[in-house]
């Protein structure tokens, strides 16, 4: 197994409103990816944070009767709280109002300016403040509405500093040609490549009419366009977070499809200009929908994750999001499908099987995992294959497929218990070795399941491993095997992992 470095980022979220399931989704998927990499022995750096400058934040602060700084402090804290509630094991939380970030953004922009890639020009266009971006007339819906938020755009005209994005077309195309996996999934790679092929307009990278931002170093009357300020967070964090310098370039930027262009086109061009090494890969996921529509802080169509955590616990939410919403595609969050997966998959297929196994080992073998008589070679191969398939799914940045692979094993173990009926073997004195074997196979198979599933449900899988007599501590991938040395472990009966939830 390769041991390497793994630097993963989430988008830095706008502090215009409180987090919802959409943000929790990106952060949870990212957390699952980094936990898996830690299991493989990789040296992980997991970066997240908040995007705190720009007109969008200034206006929401005003509406809340606060200064932008007070507003950013209050809402950035809410995002940190979300991280804690969803179990995100980030290594550093960056805020773009951090003076160290501001200084680094100014330095790097000066480099781009010195290279001759920035010039002064005037610009007029339709601006959506919720997106913090200009739209071409043809992209608007209902004549003057933003295609993402459906809110009215504004005509903004000013003299700004421009980045020569158009000059990077060929270099960007070369990047895409050399690295066919630069953007995942391939449909998003194609979409980004098409944007570049069609030709790129230069990008206005400063604003004169707002003051809440990073001052342009050579023209402090203007502030840096919030997206440029924000994109650089991935790099600036490695400049000032303690011990983080060696992690650049990022291995994986994770994000939703709404911000593809910024990351797949503008970001690499800015880095090329600044002479900074490019990130290795971007992975783009779909939207978590509510009632068929994208959740959005701006439109208020949201699902609050916290009540689901209160009712079912955190790990079921992490599991549900991974399994129900195919990574890379849009998917609908609904209370009904949540409840159905909780009861049929978690409570019945996984939780019940664990309880039955532990109880049978208690009843028939005094709580000690019996020896492996080597009669289940097929299952040994299946567990090895499941582990390899999970690794391959994570290499392809597909946590949904990883869980699907694990679930094949869960169902296999459920069939095993029905086919071999240990309760019948227990009545037959001549079947002692057969009973040993099925109990060993069930316990060792479940142990492998809990190890593989641990990045998705760290709390519940740790409980399962404790019940199975596995030593405490974060499990490593190498422990997902049918190791005969596991025999002799002492199981510990536990309450149901996923208690039934009565409808309220
Ligand atoms: O765009 N489904 O911040 P943001 C899935 N500050 N993911 C969702 C989602 C949904 N319904 N809603 C939000 C910004 N997300 C910028 C980013 S990065 C340099 C700057 C997730 O608060 C998804 O990851 O609008 C999406 O890309 C991100 O939140 C947008 O968060």
Short mmCIF file of C-alpha atoms and ligand atoms in Angstrom, two decimals:
data_model
loop_
_atom_site.label_atom_id
_atom_site.label_comp_id
_atom_site.label_asym_id
_atom_site.label_seq_id
_atom_site.Cartn_x
_atom_site.Cartn_y
_atom_site.Cartn_z
CA UNK A 1 0.00 0.00 0.00
CA UNK A 2 1.41 3.37 -0.95
CA UNK A 3 2.06 5.89 1.79
CA UNK A 4 2.04 9.41 0.55
CA UNK A 5 0.94 12.87 1.34
CA UNK A 6 -2.70 13.79 0.95
CA UNK A 7 -3.75 17.45 1.07
CA UNK A 8 -7.49 17.88 0.64
CA UNK A 9 -9.54 21.08 0.66
CA UNK A 10 -13.23 21.95 0.91
CA UNK A 11 -14.51 25.22 -0.52
CA UNK A 12 -14.37 28.00 2.02
CA UNK A 13 -18.00 28.82 2.71
CA UNK A 14 -19.55 32.26 2.56
CA UNK A 15 -20.52 33.67 5.91
CA UNK A 16 -23.71 35.27 4.61
CA UNK A 17 -25.96 32.77 6.42
CA UNK A 18 -25.84 29.67 8.59
CA UNK A 19 -24.68 26.32 7.15
CA UNK A 20 -27.20 23.78 5.79
CA UNK A 21 -27.05 20.18 4.64
CA UNK A 22 -25.34 21.21 1.37
CA UNK A 23 -22.27 22.47 3.24
CA UNK A 24 -22.40 19.56 5.65
CA UNK A 25 -22.43 17.27 2.60
CA UNK A 26 -19.20 18.63 1.09
CA UNK A 27 -17.48 18.66 4.46
CA UNK A 28 -18.63 15.14 5.39
CA UNK A 29 -17.58 13.67 2.02
CA UNK A 30 -14.21 15.39 2.44
CA UNK A 31 -13.86 14.03 5.94
CA UNK A 32 -14.61 10.51 4.72
CA UNK A 33 -11.92 10.83 2.06
CA UNK A 34 -9.26 12.05 4.49
CA UNK A 35 -10.13 9.44 7.10
CA UNK A 36 -9.71 6.74 4.47
CA UNK A 37 -6.33 8.17 3.51
CA UNK A 38 -5.23 8.26 7.13
CA UNK A 39 -6.25 4.58 7.35
CA UNK A 40 -3.87 3.91 4.48
CA UNK A 41 -1.06 5.57 6.38
CA UNK A 42 -0.97 8.78 4.33
CA UNK A 43 0.23 12.04 5.85
CA UNK A 44 -3.01 14.06 5.58
CA UNK A 45 -3.63 17.79 5.64
CA UNK A 46 -7.34 18.64 5.62
CA UNK A 47 -8.15 22.31 5.06
CA UNK A 48 -11.51 24.05 5.38
CA UNK A 49 -12.68 27.52 6.36
CA UNK A 50 -14.77 30.57 5.57
CA UNK A 51 -14.90 33.15 2.80
CA UNK A 52 -15.57 36.46 4.51
CA UNK A 53 -15.07 39.38 2.16
CA UNK A 54 -17.11 41.00 -0.61
CA UNK A 55 -20.43 42.68 -1.26
CA UNK A 56 -22.47 39.61 -0.41
CA UNK A 57 -21.11 39.49 3.12
CA UNK A 58 -21.17 43.28 3.56
CA UNK A 59 -24.85 43.36 2.59
CA UNK A 60 -25.92 40.44 4.75
CA UNK A 61 -24.08 42.08 7.67
CA UNK A 62 -25.96 45.30 7.07
CA UNK A 63 -29.26 43.46 6.96
CA UNK A 64 -28.38 41.83 10.29
CA UNK A 65 -27.46 45.20 11.82
CA UNK A 66 -23.85 44.21 12.36
CA UNK A 67 -20.49 45.32 11.04
CA UNK A 68 -19.05 42.95 8.43
CA UNK A 69 -16.43 41.87 10.93
CA UNK A 70 -18.98 41.07 13.66
CA UNK A 71 -21.11 39.24 11.13
CA UNK A 72 -18.16 37.24 9.82
CA UNK A 73 -17.07 36.34 13.35
CA UNK A 74 -20.54 35.14 14.29
CA UNK A 75 -21.15 33.09 11.16
CA UNK A 76 -17.65 31.71 10.81
CA UNK A 77 -18.19 30.34 14.32
CA UNK A 78 -21.37 28.62 13.08
CA UNK A 79 -19.38 26.85 10.37
CA UNK A 80 -16.81 25.72 12.90
CA UNK A 81 -19.65 24.44 15.03
CA UNK A 82 -20.99 22.54 12.03
CA UNK A 83 -17.56 20.96 11.56
CA UNK A 84 -17.62 19.80 15.12
CA UNK A 85 -21.16 18.47 14.93
CA UNK A 86 -20.50 16.50 11.73
CA UNK A 87 -17.24 15.10 13.07
CA UNK A 88 -14.95 16.83 10.56
CA UNK A 89 -11.33 16.15 11.45
CA UNK A 90 -9.85 19.17 9.70
CA UNK A 91 -6.27 20.18 10.39
CA UNK A 92 -6.68 23.89 9.75
CA UNK A 93 -9.62 26.28 9.48
CA UNK A 94 -8.77 29.34 7.41
CA UNK A 95 -10.62 32.65 7.52
CA UNK A 96 -9.97 35.08 4.70
CA UNK A 97 -10.07 37.96 7.17
CA UNK A 98 -6.95 36.51 8.79
CA UNK A 99 -4.22 39.14 8.36
CA UNK A 100 -1.72 36.50 7.35
CA UNK A 101 -3.98 35.45 4.48
CA UNK A 102 -4.51 39.08 3.47
CA UNK A 103 -0.74 39.69 3.35
CA UNK A 104 -0.13 36.56 1.26
CA UNK A 105 -2.89 37.48 -1.21
CA UNK A 106 -1.31 40.90 -1.61
CA UNK A 107 2.12 39.34 -2.20
CA UNK A 108 0.93 36.91 -4.80
CA UNK A 109 -1.12 39.54 -6.65
CA UNK A 110 1.92 41.76 -6.80
CA UNK A 111 3.79 38.90 -8.46
CA UNK A 112 1.01 38.51 -11.06
CA UNK A 113 1.00 42.27 -11.57
CA UNK A 114 4.79 42.35 -12.02
CA UNK A 115 4.53 39.62 -14.61
CA UNK A 116 2.36 41.87 -16.71
CA UNK A 117 -0.81 39.77 -16.42
CA UNK A 118 -2.83 42.56 -14.79
CA UNK A 119 -3.98 45.76 -16.50
CA UNK A 120 -6.50 48.54 -15.88
CA UNK A 121 -9.73 48.63 -17.85
CA UNK A 122 -13.36 49.52 -17.52
CA UNK A 123 -16.18 47.10 -17.44
CA UNK A 124 -19.94 46.99 -17.35
CA UNK A 125 -21.94 43.86 -16.83
CA UNK A 126 -24.80 42.06 -15.11
CA UNK A 127 -23.72 41.10 -11.62
CA UNK A 128 -25.23 38.56 -9.21
CA UNK A 129 -24.09 39.41 -5.70
CA UNK A 130 -25.17 36.01 -4.35
CA UNK A 131 -22.72 34.35 -6.79
CA UNK A 132 -20.29 37.27 -6.69
CA UNK A 133 -19.95 36.98 -10.43
CA UNK A 134 -20.82 38.67 -13.73
CA UNK A 135 -23.14 36.96 -16.20
CA UNK A 136 -23.38 37.34 -19.94
CA UNK A 137 -26.84 38.44 -21.03
CA UNK A 138 -27.45 35.07 -22.71
CA UNK A 139 -26.90 33.22 -19.42
CA UNK A 140 -29.64 35.08 -17.56
CA UNK A 141 -33.08 33.59 -17.06
CA UNK A 142 -36.34 35.57 -17.30
CA UNK A 143 -34.34 38.42 -18.86
CA UNK A 144 -32.66 39.70 -15.71
CA UNK A 145 -32.42 36.86 -13.22
CA UNK A 146 -29.40 34.84 -12.07
CA UNK A 147 -29.46 31.28 -13.47
CA UNK A 148 -28.45 29.85 -10.06
CA UNK A 149 -30.37 31.93 -7.55
CA UNK A 150 -33.26 33.25 -9.63
CA UNK A 151 -32.72 36.67 -8.04
CA UNK A 152 -32.47 39.88 -10.07
CA UNK A 153 -28.98 40.80 -11.32
CA UNK A 154 -27.65 44.36 -11.21
CA UNK A 155 -25.85 46.39 -13.84
CA UNK A 156 -22.39 47.16 -12.48
CA UNK A 157 -20.00 49.42 -14.29
CA UNK A 158 -16.64 50.48 -13.03
CA UNK A 159 -12.96 50.92 -13.72
CA UNK A 160 -11.14 47.85 -12.47
CA UNK A 161 -7.96 45.85 -12.62
CA UNK A 162 -8.16 42.94 -15.04
CA UNK A 163 -6.39 39.60 -15.15
CA UNK A 164 -5.37 38.48 -18.64
CA UNK A 165 -7.27 35.19 -18.43
CA UNK A 166 -7.68 35.10 -22.21
CA UNK A 167 -3.91 34.72 -22.59
CA UNK A 168 -3.98 31.40 -20.73
CA UNK A 169 -6.20 29.49 -23.14
CA UNK A 170 -3.45 27.39 -24.71
CA UNK A 171 -1.68 26.69 -21.44
CA UNK A 172 -4.96 25.58 -19.88
CA UNK A 173 -5.78 23.33 -22.81
CA UNK A 174 -2.32 21.78 -22.53
CA UNK A 175 -2.97 21.16 -18.84
CA UNK A 176 -6.21 19.38 -19.68
CA UNK A 177 -4.59 17.36 -22.46
CA UNK A 178 -1.74 16.23 -20.24
CA UNK A 179 -3.90 15.34 -17.30
CA UNK A 180 -7.14 13.65 -18.30
CA UNK A 181 -8.09 13.20 -14.66
CA UNK A 182 -7.49 16.82 -13.67
CA UNK A 183 -11.23 17.19 -13.07
CA UNK A 184 -13.50 14.37 -11.91
CA UNK A 185 -15.97 13.11 -13.00
CA UNK A 186 -15.17 13.14 -16.71
CA UNK A 187 -18.43 14.94 -17.56
CA UNK A 188 -17.16 17.91 -15.52
CA UNK A 189 -13.72 17.64 -17.10
CA UNK A 190 -15.39 17.93 -20.51
CA UNK A 191 -17.53 20.83 -19.36
CA UNK A 192 -14.51 22.75 -18.06
CA UNK A 193 -12.46 21.99 -21.16
CA UNK A 194 -15.29 23.28 -23.33
CA UNK A 195 -15.39 26.56 -21.41
CA UNK A 196 -11.69 27.00 -22.17
CA UNK A 197 -12.03 26.00 -25.82
CA UNK A 198 -14.84 28.47 -26.39
CA UNK A 199 -12.49 31.26 -25.41
CA UNK A 200 -12.05 33.17 -22.19
CA UNK A 201 -12.71 36.78 -21.36
CA UNK A 202 -10.27 38.65 -19.18
CA UNK A 203 -11.41 38.76 -15.58
CA UNK A 204 -12.07 41.85 -13.51
CA UNK A 205 -10.15 41.15 -10.32
CA UNK A 206 -10.82 44.28 -8.29
CA UNK A 207 -13.79 46.33 -7.11
CA UNK A 208 -13.88 50.06 -6.56
CA UNK A 209 -17.35 50.44 -5.09
CA UNK A 210 -16.95 48.26 -2.04
CA UNK A 211 -14.45 48.47 0.76
CA UNK A 212 -14.90 45.13 2.56
CA UNK A 213 -11.99 43.22 1.10
CA UNK A 214 -8.25 42.96 0.63
CA UNK A 215 -6.81 46.27 -0.61
CA UNK A 216 -5.10 46.00 -4.01
CA UNK A 217 -1.46 46.52 -3.03
CA UNK A 218 -0.60 49.03 -5.77
CA UNK A 219 -4.04 50.74 -5.73
CA UNK A 220 -5.51 50.69 -2.21
CA UNK A 221 -8.65 52.52 -3.38
CA UNK A 222 -9.77 49.17 -4.79
CA UNK A 223 -10.26 45.82 -3.10
CA UNK A 224 -9.41 42.43 -4.58
CA UNK A 225 -12.35 40.60 -6.18
CA UNK A 226 -13.61 38.24 -3.50
CA UNK A 227 -13.21 35.12 -5.66
CA UNK A 228 -9.53 35.78 -6.26
CA UNK A 229 -9.02 36.44 -2.56
CA UNK A 230 -10.92 33.23 -1.76
CA UNK A 231 -9.25 30.89 -4.27
CA UNK A 232 -5.83 31.74 -2.94
CA UNK A 233 -6.81 30.45 0.52
CA UNK A 234 -5.78 26.95 -0.49
CA UNK A 235 -2.25 28.14 -1.05
CA UNK A 236 -1.95 30.88 1.58
CA UNK A 237 -2.96 28.45 4.35
CA UNK A 238 0.10 26.34 3.58
CA UNK A 239 2.24 29.46 3.93
CA UNK A 240 1.16 30.25 7.47
CA UNK A 241 -0.55 27.24 9.08
CA UNK A 242 2.09 25.69 11.27
CA UNK A 243 4.01 22.87 9.61
CA UNK A 244 1.88 23.01 6.46
CA UNK A 245 4.30 24.41 3.90
CA UNK A 246 5.37 21.03 2.53
CA UNK A 247 1.81 20.02 1.67
CA UNK A 248 1.49 22.25 -1.40
CA UNK A 249 0.38 21.42 -4.10
CA UNK A 250 -3.08 20.28 -3.01
CA UNK A 251 -3.90 16.71 -3.96
CA UNK A 252 -7.64 17.23 -4.15
CA UNK A 253 -10.02 20.19 -4.16
CA UNK A 254 -13.56 19.03 -3.35
CA UNK A 255 -16.55 21.17 -4.31
CA UNK A 256 -20.06 21.39 -5.73
CA UNK A 257 -20.69 21.95 -9.42
CA UNK A 258 -21.73 25.59 -8.89
CA UNK A 259 -18.11 26.68 -8.57
CA UNK A 260 -16.53 24.56 -11.30
CA UNK A 261 -15.42 27.42 -13.53
CA UNK A 262 -13.66 29.29 -10.75
CA UNK A 263 -11.65 26.23 -9.79
CA UNK A 264 -11.15 24.50 -13.12
CA UNK A 265 -10.38 27.55 -15.27
CA UNK A 266 -9.59 30.69 -13.29
CA UNK A 267 -7.67 29.10 -10.44
CA UNK A 268 -5.09 27.22 -12.54
CA UNK A 269 -4.56 30.31 -14.70
CA UNK A 270 -3.88 32.48 -11.63
CA UNK A 271 -1.38 29.92 -10.36
CA UNK A 272 0.33 29.63 -13.74
CA UNK A 273 0.76 33.38 -13.80
CA UNK A 274 2.12 33.45 -10.26
CA UNK A 275 4.51 30.59 -11.03
CA UNK A 276 3.02 28.33 -8.36
CA UNK A 277 2.66 24.59 -8.85
CA UNK A 278 -0.89 23.52 -9.77
CA UNK A 279 -3.17 21.35 -7.62
CA UNK A 280 -3.28 17.74 -8.75
CA UNK A 281 -6.99 17.13 -8.99
CA UNK A 282 -10.47 18.60 -8.57
CA UNK A 283 -13.52 16.54 -7.76
CA UNK A 284 -16.95 17.97 -8.41
CA UNK A 285 -20.05 16.67 -6.71
CA UNK A 286 -23.69 17.33 -7.46
CA UNK A 287 -26.34 19.16 -5.50
CA UNK A 288 -28.24 17.92 -2.50
CA UNK A 289 -31.76 18.77 -3.51
CA UNK A 290 -34.79 19.47 -1.39
CA UNK A 291 -38.08 18.82 -3.13
CA UNK A 292 -36.24 18.70 -6.48
CA UNK A 293 -34.45 22.04 -6.06
CA UNK A 294 -30.96 23.04 -4.98
CA UNK A 295 -30.65 24.08 -1.40
CA UNK A 296 -29.37 27.58 -1.14
CA UNK A 297 -28.74 30.01 1.68
CA UNK A 298 -29.80 32.84 -0.62
CA UNK A 299 -33.20 31.37 -1.55
CA UNK A 300 -33.85 29.83 1.89
CA UNK A 301 -34.84 26.40 0.47
CA UNK A 302 -32.82 24.39 2.96
CA UNK A 303 -32.66 21.24 5.07
CA UNK A 304 -31.17 21.78 8.50
CA UNK A 305 -28.96 18.78 9.33
CA UNK A 306 -29.08 19.24 13.07
CA UNK A 307 -32.54 17.75 13.79
CA UNK A 308 -31.58 14.58 11.88
CA UNK A 309 -28.46 14.28 13.98
CA UNK A 310 -30.51 14.79 17.15
CA UNK A 311 -32.98 12.11 16.14
CA UNK A 312 -30.81 9.45 14.50
CA UNK A 313 -27.27 10.35 15.52
CA UNK A 314 -24.43 11.70 13.42
CA UNK A 315 -23.18 8.52 11.78
CA UNK A 316 -26.49 7.63 10.13
CA UNK A 317 -26.49 11.09 8.52
CA UNK A 318 -22.95 10.56 7.21
CA UNK A 319 -23.96 7.14 5.90
CA UNK A 320 -27.18 8.35 4.33
CA UNK A 321 -25.54 11.23 2.46
CA UNK A 322 -22.82 8.94 1.12
CA UNK A 323 -25.15 6.19 -0.01
CA UNK A 324 -28.29 8.01 -1.07
CA UNK A 325 -26.65 10.80 -3.09
CA UNK A 326 -24.41 9.21 -5.70
CA UNK A 327 -21.17 11.15 -5.47
CA UNK A 328 -20.92 13.38 -8.53
CA UNK A 329 -24.66 13.42 -9.20
CA UNK A 330 -27.59 15.38 -7.81
CA UNK A 331 -29.69 13.61 -5.21
CA UNK A 332 -32.69 14.40 -3.10
CA UNK A 333 -32.54 14.52 0.68
CA UNK A 334 -35.79 13.30 2.14
CA UNK A 335 -36.87 12.34 5.63
CA UNK A 336 -38.63 9.25 4.21
CA UNK A 337 -35.63 7.77 2.43
CA UNK A 338 -33.47 8.61 5.43
CA UNK A 339 -35.74 6.65 7.72
CA UNK A 340 -35.98 3.75 5.27
CA UNK A 341 -32.21 3.37 4.88
CA UNK A 342 -31.69 3.76 8.61
CA UNK A 343 -34.02 0.92 9.47
CA UNK A 344 -33.47 -1.49 6.61
CA UNK A 345 -29.73 -1.12 6.10
CA UNK A 346 -28.22 0.17 9.31
CA UNK A 347 -30.54 -1.31 11.94
CA UNK A 348 -31.39 -4.60 10.21
CA UNK A 349 -28.58 -5.57 7.91
CA UNK A 350 -25.63 -4.25 9.91
CA UNK A 351 -26.70 -3.63 13.53
CA UNK A 352 -28.78 -6.78 13.92
CA UNK A 353 -26.15 -9.00 12.41
CA UNK A 354 -23.56 -7.61 14.79
CA UNK A 355 -25.79 -8.22 17.81
CA UNK A 356 -26.67 -11.73 16.72
CA UNK A 357 -23.01 -12.58 16.12
CA UNK A 358 -21.80 -11.22 19.43
CA UNK A 359 -24.66 -12.88 21.30
CA UNK A 360 -24.08 -16.26 19.67
CA UNK A 361 -20.37 -16.13 20.48
CA UNK A 362 -21.39 -15.30 24.04
CA UNK A 363 -23.89 -18.12 24.26
CA UNK A 364 -22.03 -20.90 22.40
CA UNK A 365 -18.36 -20.02 22.96
CA UNK A 366 -18.29 -18.14 26.28
CA UNK A 367 -17.66 -14.85 24.51
CA UNK A 368 -14.38 -15.90 22.89
CA UNK A 369 -13.95 -15.77 19.11
CA UNK A 370 -13.41 -19.43 18.14
CA UNK A 371 -10.54 -20.67 15.92
CA UNK A 372 -10.58 -20.45 12.16
CA UNK A 373 -10.54 -23.97 10.70
CA UNK A 374 -9.73 -22.65 7.25
CA UNK A 375 -13.01 -23.79 5.73
CA UNK A 376 -14.13 -20.41 4.37
CA UNK A 377 -11.47 -19.68 1.78
CA UNK A 378 -14.08 -18.18 -0.51
CA UNK A 379 -15.08 -15.61 2.09
CA UNK A 380 -11.42 -14.77 2.74
CA UNK A 381 -11.05 -13.98 -0.96
CA UNK A 382 -14.25 -11.94 -0.94
CA UNK A 383 -13.06 -9.83 1.97
CA UNK A 384 -9.73 -9.21 0.22
CA UNK A 385 -11.59 -8.25 -2.93
CA UNK A 386 -13.90 -5.92 -0.99
CA UNK A 387 -10.90 -4.16 0.53
CA UNK A 388 -9.22 -3.77 -2.87
CA UNK A 389 -12.47 -2.51 -4.39
CA UNK A 390 -12.92 0.03 -1.60
CA UNK A 391 -9.39 1.31 -2.14
CA UNK A 392 -10.02 1.54 -5.90
CA UNK A 393 -13.28 3.41 -5.29
CA UNK A 394 -11.50 5.91 -3.05
CA UNK A 395 -8.72 6.27 -5.61
CA UNK A 396 -11.44 7.19 -8.09
CA UNK A 397 -12.85 9.61 -5.48
CA UNK A 398 -16.13 7.73 -5.32
CA UNK A 399 -17.22 7.28 -1.70
CA UNK A 400 -20.65 6.07 -2.81
CA UNK A 401 -19.11 3.17 -4.69
CA UNK A 402 -16.91 2.43 -1.68
CA UNK A 403 -20.00 2.01 0.51
CA UNK A 404 -21.72 -0.07 -2.17
CA UNK A 405 -18.71 -2.41 -2.15
CA UNK A 406 -18.81 -2.69 1.64
CA UNK A 407 -22.52 -3.42 1.51
CA UNK A 408 -21.95 -6.36 -0.81
CA UNK A 409 -20.00 -7.87 2.05
CA UNK A 410 -22.65 -7.00 4.65
CA UNK A 411 -25.26 -8.82 2.55
CA UNK A 412 -22.92 -11.76 2.02
CA UNK A 413 -22.56 -12.13 5.79
CA UNK A 414 -26.32 -11.95 6.24
CA UNK A 415 -26.70 -14.79 3.75
CA UNK A 416 -24.00 -16.74 5.54
CA UNK A 417 -25.81 -16.66 8.86
CA UNK A 418 -29.07 -17.77 7.26
CA UNK A 419 -27.45 -20.56 5.23
CA UNK A 420 -25.38 -22.02 8.04
CA UNK A 421 -27.91 -21.47 10.84
CA UNK A 422 -25.45 -21.58 13.77
CA UNK A 423 -28.37 -22.11 16.19
CA UNK A 424 -28.93 -25.50 14.54
CA UNK A 425 -25.23 -26.39 14.54
CA UNK A 426 -25.18 -25.61 18.26
CA UNK A 427 -27.60 -28.49 18.87
CA UNK A 428 -25.37 -30.98 17.08
CA UNK A 429 -22.36 -32.06 19.12
CA UNK A 430 -20.57 -33.42 16.05
CA UNK A 431 -20.74 -29.98 14.37
CA UNK A 432 -18.40 -28.17 16.78
CA UNK A 433 -15.84 -27.21 14.15
CA UNK A 434 -18.56 -26.05 11.78
CA UNK A 435 -19.98 -23.84 14.49
CA UNK A 436 -16.49 -22.48 15.27
CA UNK A 437 -16.04 -21.69 11.61
CA UNK A 438 -19.29 -19.84 11.04
CA UNK A 439 -18.87 -17.80 14.22
CA UNK A 440 -15.29 -16.95 13.33
CA UNK A 441 -16.26 -16.03 9.76
CA UNK A 442 -19.12 -13.82 10.90
CA UNK A 443 -17.07 -12.02 13.53
CA UNK A 444 -14.01 -11.58 11.31
CA UNK A 445 -16.16 -10.53 8.35
CA UNK A 446 -17.97 -7.95 10.46
CA UNK A 447 -14.68 -6.73 11.81
CA UNK A 448 -13.52 -6.13 8.22
CA UNK A 449 -16.80 -4.34 7.46
CA UNK A 450 -16.39 -2.06 10.50
CA UNK A 451 -12.78 -1.26 9.55
CA UNK A 452 -13.71 -0.41 5.95
CA UNK A 453 -16.79 1.55 6.94
CA UNK A 454 -15.02 3.43 9.72
CA UNK A 455 -14.28 6.57 7.62
CA UNK A 456 -18.03 6.91 6.98
CA UNK A 457 -19.28 6.07 10.48
CA UNK A 458 -16.31 6.41 12.83
CA UNK A 459 -18.35 6.40 16.04
CA UNK A 460 -20.59 3.43 15.28
CA UNK A 461 -17.80 1.42 13.71
CA UNK A 462 -15.59 1.99 16.75
CA UNK A 463 -18.47 0.70 18.90
CA UNK A 464 -18.84 -2.31 16.61
CA UNK A 465 -15.11 -3.03 16.77
CA UNK A 466 -15.16 -2.78 20.57
CA UNK A 467 -18.06 -5.25 20.67
CA UNK A 468 -16.06 -7.58 18.45
CA UNK A 469 -13.11 -7.47 20.83
CA UNK A 470 -10.90 -5.47 18.48
CA UNK A 471 -8.34 -3.26 20.25
CA UNK A 472 -9.31 0.41 20.67
CA UNK A 473 -7.87 3.12 18.40
CA UNK A 474 -8.45 4.20 14.81
CA UNK A 475 -8.43 1.06 12.67
CA UNK A 476 -5.98 0.79 9.79
CA UNK A 477 -6.83 -0.57 6.39
CA UNK A 478 -4.48 -3.52 6.85
CA UNK A 479 -6.85 -4.72 9.60
CA UNK A 480 -9.62 -5.35 7.08
CA UNK A 481 -8.72 -9.02 6.65
CA UNK A 482 -9.89 -12.43 7.84
CA UNK A 483 -6.70 -12.82 9.87
CA UNK A 484 -6.86 -16.19 11.74
CA UNK A 485 -4.93 -14.48 14.55
CA UNK A 486 -8.16 -12.71 15.47
CA UNK A 487 -9.38 -15.94 17.13
CA UNK A 488 -9.23 -15.75 20.91
CA UNK A 489 -10.48 -12.15 21.09
CA UNK A 490 -13.17 -11.57 23.70
CA UNK A 491 -16.42 -10.06 22.46
CA UNK A 492 -18.42 -7.62 24.55
CA UNK A 493 -22.20 -7.58 24.15
CA UNK A 494 -23.45 -4.07 23.38
CA UNK A 495 -26.81 -2.34 23.05
CA UNK A 496 -28.20 -2.15 19.48
CA UNK A 497 -25.93 0.05 17.34
CA UNK A 498 -28.91 1.55 15.54
CA UNK A 499 -31.94 1.43 17.81
CA UNK A 500 -35.31 1.57 16.10
CA UNK A 501 -36.71 5.08 15.98
CA UNK A 502 -40.43 5.28 16.49
CA UNK A 503 -42.18 7.71 14.20
CA UNK A 504 -42.86 11.01 15.87
O1 LIG B 1 -19.33 29.30 -3.23
N1 LIG B 1 -25.68 20.64 -2.43
O2 LIG B 1 -19.40 29.46 -0.93
P1 LIG B 1 -20.83 28.84 -0.59
C1 LIG B 1 -24.39 20.29 -2.40
N2 LIG B 1 -17.34 31.04 -0.92
N3 LIG B 1 -23.41 21.12 -2.01
C2 LIG B 1 -23.75 22.35 -1.65
C3 LIG B 1 -25.09 22.80 -1.67
C4 LIG B 1 -26.08 21.87 -2.08
N4 LIG B 1 -27.36 22.16 -2.10
N5 LIG B 1 -25.12 24.07 -1.26
C5 LIG B 1 -23.83 24.40 -0.99
C6 LIG B 1 -18.86 29.67 -2.17
N6 LIG B 1 -23.01 23.38 -1.22
C7 LIG B 1 -17.50 30.33 -2.13
C8 LIG B 1 -16.44 29.28 -2.31
S1 LIG B 1 -13.90 28.49 -2.51
C9 LIG B 1 -12.46 29.23 -2.85
C10 LIG B 1 -15.04 29.79 -2.36
C11 LIG B 1 -21.56 23.33 -1.00
O3 LIG B 1 -21.06 29.11 0.85
C12 LIG B 1 -20.83 22.97 -2.29
O4 LIG B 1 -19.56 22.49 -1.95
O5 LIG B 1 -21.84 29.30 -1.55
C13 LIG B 1 -20.71 24.31 -2.95
O6 LIG B 1 -19.73 24.31 -3.97
C14 LIG B 1 -20.35 25.18 -1.77
O7 LIG B 1 -21.11 24.63 -0.68
C15 LIG B 1 -20.70 26.64 -1.97
O8 LIG B 1 -20.60 27.29 -0.74
#
